[in-house]
Tab-separated table of C-alpha atoms in Angstrom:
chain	number	residue	atom	x	y	z
N	19	MET	CA	-2.920	70.230	93.800
N	20	ALA	CA	-5.655	67.694	93.243
N	21	ALA	CA	-8.949	69.389	91.821
N	22	ALA	CA	-12.380	68.388	92.184
N	23	SER	CA	-15.851	69.714	91.633
N	24	LEU	CA	-18.153	70.985	94.683
N	25	VAL	CA	-21.469	69.415	94.514
N	26	SER	CA	-23.291	71.787	96.935
N	27	LEU	CA	-21.582	69.652	99.722
N	28	TRP	CA	-21.853	71.382	103.330
N	29	VAL	CA	-21.529	71.206	106.855
N	30	LEU	CA	-21.509	73.737	109.503
N	31	PHE	CA	-19.184	73.966	112.359
N	32	SER	CA	-19.238	77.591	113.402
N	33	GLY	CA	-21.276	79.313	110.690
N	34	VAL	CA	-18.606	78.239	108.239
N	35	ALA	CA	-18.654	75.813	105.497
N	36	LEU	CA	-15.729	73.303	106.267
N	37	PHE	CA	-14.118	71.242	103.543
N	38	PRO	CA	-11.721	68.304	104.780
N	39	GLY	CA	-8.188	68.670	103.563
N	40	SER	CA	-5.395	66.265	103.582
N	41	CYS	CA	-3.822	65.063	106.935
N	42	SER	CA	-0.748	67.130	107.247
N	43	PRO	CA	-0.053	70.856	106.091
N	44	GLN	CA	2.088	70.468	103.280
N	45	HIS	CA	-0.858	68.900	101.682
N	46	HIS	CA	-3.411	71.417	101.232
N	47	ASN	CA	-5.973	70.692	98.733
N	48	ILE	CA	-8.742	73.443	99.768
N	49	LEU	CA	-9.947	74.964	96.538
N	50	LYS	CA	-11.123	78.197	95.832
N	51	LEU	CA	-14.422	76.714	94.028
N	52	LYS	CA	-17.737	77.985	93.279
N	53	MET	CA	-20.234	76.914	95.776
N	54	ILE	CA	-22.933	75.683	93.561
N	55	SER	CA	-25.256	75.746	96.125
N	56	PRO	CA	-28.739	78.487	96.895
N	57	PHE	CA	-27.251	79.017	100.328
N	58	THR	CA	-23.949	80.147	99.616
N	59	HIS	CA	-22.587	83.626	100.544
N	60	ASN	CA	-21.252	86.073	98.287
N	61	LEU	CA	-17.672	84.815	97.666
N	62	SER	CA	-15.804	88.003	98.296
N	63	THR	CA	-16.847	87.678	101.819
N	64	SER	CA	-16.522	83.585	102.262
N	65	LYS	CA	-13.496	82.060	104.041
N	66	ILE	CA	-11.658	79.471	102.542
N	67	ILE	CA	-11.585	76.578	105.629
N	68	ASP	CA	-9.691	73.690	105.768
N	69	SER	CA	-11.299	71.250	108.343
N	70	HIS	CA	-9.120	68.447	108.684
N	71	LEU	CA	-5.715	68.350	108.924
N	72	HIS	CA	-2.804	67.510	111.893
N	73	ILE	CA	0.358	69.709	112.872
N	74	TRP	CA	2.982	68.277	115.288
N	75	ALA	CA	5.998	69.548	116.770
N	76	SER	CA	9.457	69.861	114.797
N	77	PRO	CA	12.217	67.938	116.092
N	78	GLN	CA	13.810	70.915	117.595
N	79	GLU	CA	10.387	71.724	119.436
N	80	ALA	CA	10.187	67.935	120.640
N	81	SER	CA	12.112	68.693	123.805
N	82	GLU	CA	8.958	71.168	125.013
N	83	PHE	CA	6.190	69.005	123.280
N	84	PRO	CA	7.736	65.060	123.071
N	85	TYR	CA	5.988	62.821	120.623
N	86	ALA	CA	4.289	59.797	122.229
N	87	PRO	CA	6.269	56.599	122.132
N	88	GLY	CA	7.148	55.129	118.917
N	89	GLN	CA	5.300	57.850	117.051
N	90	GLU	CA	8.075	60.330	115.821
N	91	PRO	CA	6.793	61.810	112.546
N	92	PRO	CA	8.452	61.079	109.248
N	93	VAL	CA	7.517	64.451	107.890
N	94	PRO	CA	7.380	67.935	108.684
N	95	GLY	CA	4.489	69.503	110.023
N	96	ASN	CA	4.764	72.042	112.409
N	97	LEU	CA	2.853	75.428	113.142
N	98	HIS	CA	4.971	77.290	111.112
N	99	PHE	CA	5.059	75.305	108.011
N	100	LEU	CA	1.446	75.490	108.273
N	101	LEU	CA	1.136	79.006	108.667
N	102	GLN	CA	3.389	78.954	105.397
N	103	ASN	CA	1.312	76.460	103.553
N	104	MET	CA	-2.215	78.468	104.505
N	105	GLU	CA	-0.453	81.544	103.059
N	106	GLU	CA	0.506	80.227	99.884
N	107	ALA	CA	-2.969	78.556	99.290
N	108	GLY	CA	-5.144	81.155	100.691
N	109	VAL	CA	-6.684	79.201	103.388
N	110	ASP	CA	-8.071	81.598	106.119
N	111	GLY	CA	-8.743	79.089	108.988
N	112	VAL	CA	-8.585	75.567	109.899
N	113	LEU	CA	-9.955	72.755	111.996
N	114	ILE	CA	-6.842	71.181	113.405
N	115	VAL	CA	-7.303	67.689	114.292
N	116	GLN	CA	-4.848	66.194	117.373
N	117	PRO	CA	-2.309	64.082	115.812
N	118	ILE	CA	-1.326	60.585	116.975
N	119	PHE	CA	2.104	61.463	117.068
N	120	HIS	CA	1.234	63.254	120.396
N	121	LYS	CA	-1.578	61.018	121.333
N	122	PHE	CA	-3.455	62.609	124.497
N	123	ASP	CA	-1.159	65.078	125.038
N	124	HIS	CA	-2.670	68.185	123.370
N	125	SER	CA	-0.555	70.986	124.455
N	126	TYR	CA	1.042	71.758	121.043
N	127	VAL	CA	-2.279	72.308	119.216
N	128	THR	CA	-3.473	73.613	122.176
N	129	SER	CA	-0.770	76.307	121.903
N	130	ALA	CA	-1.153	77.284	118.202
N	131	LEU	CA	-5.340	77.650	119.334
N	132	LYS	CA	-4.491	79.954	121.851
N	133	LYS	CA	-1.928	82.007	119.591
N	134	TYR	CA	-3.930	82.026	116.712
N	135	PRO	CA	-7.615	81.957	117.698
N	136	THR	CA	-9.186	83.530	115.121
N	137	LYS	CA	-7.458	81.164	112.622
N	138	PHE	CA	-7.516	78.080	114.352
N	139	VAL	CA	-10.450	75.798	115.430
N	140	GLY	CA	-9.454	72.258	117.337
N	141	CYS	CA	-10.659	68.733	117.364
N	142	CYS	CA	-9.323	66.690	120.386
N	143	LEU	CA	-8.810	62.953	120.754
N	144	ALA	CA	-10.780	61.130	123.012
N	145	ASN	CA	-8.997	59.592	125.864
N	146	PRO	CA	-10.578	55.705	126.647
N	147	THR	CA	-7.837	54.805	129.237
N	148	ASP	CA	-9.435	52.803	132.191
N	149	ASP	CA	-8.829	55.047	134.742
N	150	GLY	CA	-11.782	57.207	133.477
N	151	SER	CA	-10.229	60.524	133.528
N	152	GLY	CA	-10.697	60.842	129.982
N	153	LEU	CA	-14.263	62.727	130.510
N	154	LYS	CA	-12.618	65.129	132.615
N	155	GLN	CA	-9.707	65.820	129.934
N	156	PHE	CA	-12.289	66.153	127.239
N	157	GLU	CA	-14.497	68.669	129.220
N	158	ASP	CA	-11.084	70.596	130.032
N	159	LEU	CA	-10.001	70.727	126.628
N	160	VAL	CA	-13.595	71.556	125.221
N	161	LEU	CA	-14.225	74.241	128.389
N	162	LYS	CA	-11.202	75.623	129.131
N	163	ASP	CA	-9.162	75.341	125.908
N	164	GLY	CA	-12.182	75.943	123.356
N	165	TYR	CA	-11.680	72.721	121.676
N	166	ARG	CA	-14.847	72.371	119.341
N	167	ALA	CA	-14.839	68.605	117.999
N	168	VAL	CA	-13.351	65.144	119.684
N	169	ARG	CA	-12.289	61.897	117.737
N	170	PHE	CA	-13.314	58.893	118.479
N	171	ASN	CA	-10.580	56.185	117.366
N	172	PRO	CA	-11.524	52.690	118.056
N	173	GLU	CA	-8.170	51.147	118.044
N	174	LEU	CA	-6.997	53.210	121.285
N	175	TRP	CA	-9.607	51.578	123.571
N	176	PRO	CA	-8.127	49.171	125.897
N	177	ALA	CA	-7.949	45.458	124.666
N	178	GLY	CA	-11.379	43.904	124.535
N	179	GLU	CA	-13.083	47.191	125.307
N	180	LYS	CA	-15.702	48.823	122.864
N	181	MET	CA	-16.416	52.328	122.112
N	182	THR	CA	-19.710	51.522	123.721
N	183	ASN	CA	-18.088	51.160	127.399
N	184	LYS	CA	-18.688	53.290	130.245
N	185	VAL	CA	-15.950	55.916	129.479
N	186	GLY	CA	-17.361	55.959	125.733
N	187	LYS	CA	-20.835	56.748	126.597
N	188	ALA	CA	-19.868	59.276	129.113
N	189	ILE	CA	-17.652	61.242	126.724
N	190	PHE	CA	-20.132	60.765	123.409
N	191	GLN	CA	-23.146	61.824	125.601
N	192	ARG	CA	-21.052	64.794	127.099
N	193	ALA	CA	-20.402	65.974	123.680
N	194	GLY	CA	-23.734	66.162	122.607
N	195	GLU	CA	-24.393	68.372	125.878
N	196	LEU	CA	-21.721	70.599	124.722
N	197	ASN	CA	-22.809	70.641	121.106
N	198	VAL	CA	-19.346	69.399	119.967
N	199	PRO	CA	-19.459	67.184	117.049
N	200	VAL	CA	-17.697	63.448	117.412
N	201	GLY	CA	-16.040	61.944	114.427
N	202	PHE	CA	-15.472	58.609	114.039
N	203	LEU	CA	-11.912	57.343	112.640
N	204	CYS	CA	-12.254	53.506	111.746
N	205	MET	CA	-8.867	52.954	109.528
N	206	LYS	CA	-9.761	49.409	109.514
N	207	GLY	CA	-13.340	49.730	108.251
N	208	ILE	CA	-16.322	50.744	109.593
N	209	GLY	CA	-18.123	47.569	109.377
N	210	LEU	CA	-16.076	46.394	112.134
N	211	TYR	CA	-17.558	49.153	114.695
N	212	MET	CA	-20.994	49.822	112.629
N	213	SER	CA	-22.960	48.243	115.821
N	214	GLU	CA	-21.024	50.399	118.415
N	215	ILE	CA	-21.711	53.517	116.166
N	216	GLU	CA	-25.266	52.612	115.840
N	217	GLN	CA	-26.046	51.892	119.693
N	218	LEU	CA	-24.042	55.259	120.519
N	219	CYS	CA	-26.495	57.243	117.849
N	220	THR	CA	-29.471	55.468	119.316
N	221	GLU	CA	-28.995	56.105	123.052
N	222	PHE	CA	-27.482	59.608	122.714
N	223	PRO	CA	-29.667	60.978	119.679
N	224	SER	CA	-28.809	64.730	120.161
N	225	THR	CA	-24.806	63.904	119.602
N	226	VAL	CA	-23.653	65.291	116.294
N	227	VAL	CA	-21.664	62.281	114.346
N	228	LEU	CA	-19.047	62.528	111.757
N	229	ILE	CA	-17.866	59.785	109.639
N	230	ASP	CA	-14.307	60.147	108.667
N	231	HIS	CA	-13.136	59.332	105.222
N	232	LEU	CA	-16.611	57.440	104.229
N	233	GLY	CA	-15.507	55.042	107.105
N	234	PHE	CA	-12.566	53.528	105.086
N	235	ILE	CA	-14.567	51.854	102.731
N	236	LYS	CA	-13.483	51.211	99.131
N	237	PRO	CA	-15.675	50.463	96.068
N	238	PRO	CA	-17.224	47.051	97.053
N	239	LEU	CA	-15.817	44.269	94.991
N	240	ASN	CA	-17.958	41.286	96.640
N	241	GLU	CA	-21.836	40.924	98.420
N	242	GLU	CA	-19.824	41.291	101.649
N	243	GLU	CA	-18.093	44.854	101.129
N	244	GLY	CA	-21.509	45.719	99.252
N	245	LEU	CA	-23.293	44.982	102.468
N	246	VAL	CA	-20.811	47.149	104.657
N	247	PHE	CA	-21.329	50.013	102.052
N	248	SER	CA	-25.329	49.894	102.499
N	249	GLN	CA	-24.851	49.829	106.271
N	250	LEU	CA	-23.093	52.882	106.216
N	251	LEU	CA	-25.982	54.538	103.878
N	252	ASN	CA	-28.031	53.429	106.331
N	253	LEU	CA	-26.620	55.613	109.039
N	254	SER	CA	-28.538	58.364	107.325
N	255	ARG	CA	-31.724	57.473	109.435
N	256	PHE	CA	-30.163	59.319	112.243
N	257	PRO	CA	-30.423	62.728	111.585
N	258	LYS	CA	-27.039	64.185	113.250
N	259	VAL	CA	-24.669	61.873	111.239
N	260	TYR	CA	-22.912	63.061	108.242
N	261	VAL	CA	-20.296	61.635	106.207
N	262	LYS	CA	-16.535	63.232	105.351
N	263	PHE	CA	-16.130	61.924	101.653
N	264	SER	CA	-12.606	62.791	101.859
N	265	SER	CA	-8.749	61.011	102.025
N	266	LEU	CA	-9.820	60.078	98.456
N	267	PHE	CA	-6.777	58.391	97.690
N	268	GLN	CA	-7.085	56.180	100.801
N	269	VAL	CA	-10.504	54.766	99.830
N	270	SER	CA	-10.311	54.747	95.878
N	271	ARG	CA	-8.672	51.818	94.350
N	272	GLU	CA	-7.809	53.925	91.270
N	273	LYS	CA	-5.134	56.669	91.032
N	274	PHE	CA	-6.571	60.244	90.752
N	275	PRO	CA	-9.022	61.386	89.802
N	276	TYR	CA	-10.529	58.200	91.414
N	277	LEU	CA	-13.324	57.613	89.109
N	278	ASP	CA	-14.639	54.740	90.823
N	279	LEU	CA	-15.742	56.855	93.862
N	280	ALA	CA	-18.196	58.559	91.448
N	281	PRO	CA	-20.786	55.755	91.852
N	282	LEU	CA	-20.583	55.951	95.777
N	283	LEU	CA	-20.368	59.627	95.894
N	284	SER	CA	-23.888	59.606	94.006
N	285	GLN	CA	-25.534	56.798	96.587
N	286	VAL	CA	-23.827	58.809	99.736
N	287	VAL	CA	-25.380	62.066	98.339
N	288	ALA	CA	-28.837	60.368	97.502
N	289	SER	CA	-29.272	58.795	101.126
N	290	PHE	CA	-27.765	61.986	103.324
N	291	GLY	CA	-28.370	64.805	101.357
N	292	ALA	CA	-25.742	67.321	99.988
N	293	ASN	CA	-26.089	69.129	103.356
N	294	ARG	CA	-24.654	66.178	105.125
N	295	VAL	CA	-21.672	65.352	103.339
N	296	MET	CA	-18.402	66.853	103.587
N	297	TRP	CA	-16.162	67.078	100.434
N	298	GLY	CA	-12.025	66.404	100.464
N	299	ARG	CA	-9.847	65.285	97.983
């Protein structure tokens, strides 16, 4: 398990600090770390919360909870496996992010949320399909099934469409009204989508935003890459924008302990403040 020090990096979803873990249950990286913050609760009463992982049906469960076409998972990640890992790691609760393996079919994650309502909180996946049904689906997932966050993945928007289109704006605005944070997963790099994120934040300033995994920005090697990182830092002008300094193995150019990310962490904390940064491996 990769160890890292916590530098008072907080974000709140429901009264508890959330720390992003890895993408699947078998890689729990939630550490029982002492929070060096003046706002820290007594550790004896604090809960260990993993704020970012995915679960998906086992092959045996796939007849009831089918995978999306072409999205059969390569490794185990079912609910039973998650519960085993939580017990071994001493994790009390989890924010489950809807996995791409089930795409917009949330039935597997929803079943887990309903079965273990004191252990799990859900982050649904925004459905931007052309028919406009995504807004209704989002509202149902939040109001009926209890999801507490939503992820925007720009690669799931129809070809030629942006996250600032009609359905994107409708879901983003409604998320603010429902007090549901919107996480942006920009796997091709946040620079491609910066103007869309800025437009949404400007038009709907009450919506809380999470930038997943440092926007997939690696330590800059040239002026162009440095500009994109500067644009990320400039998002701090929006008071509702938070950054997940997480999934470090994907953004570092080095092996663990990813020392090349130290300067980026320093600048992110300096720009956003520690209370608007989420820590992960």
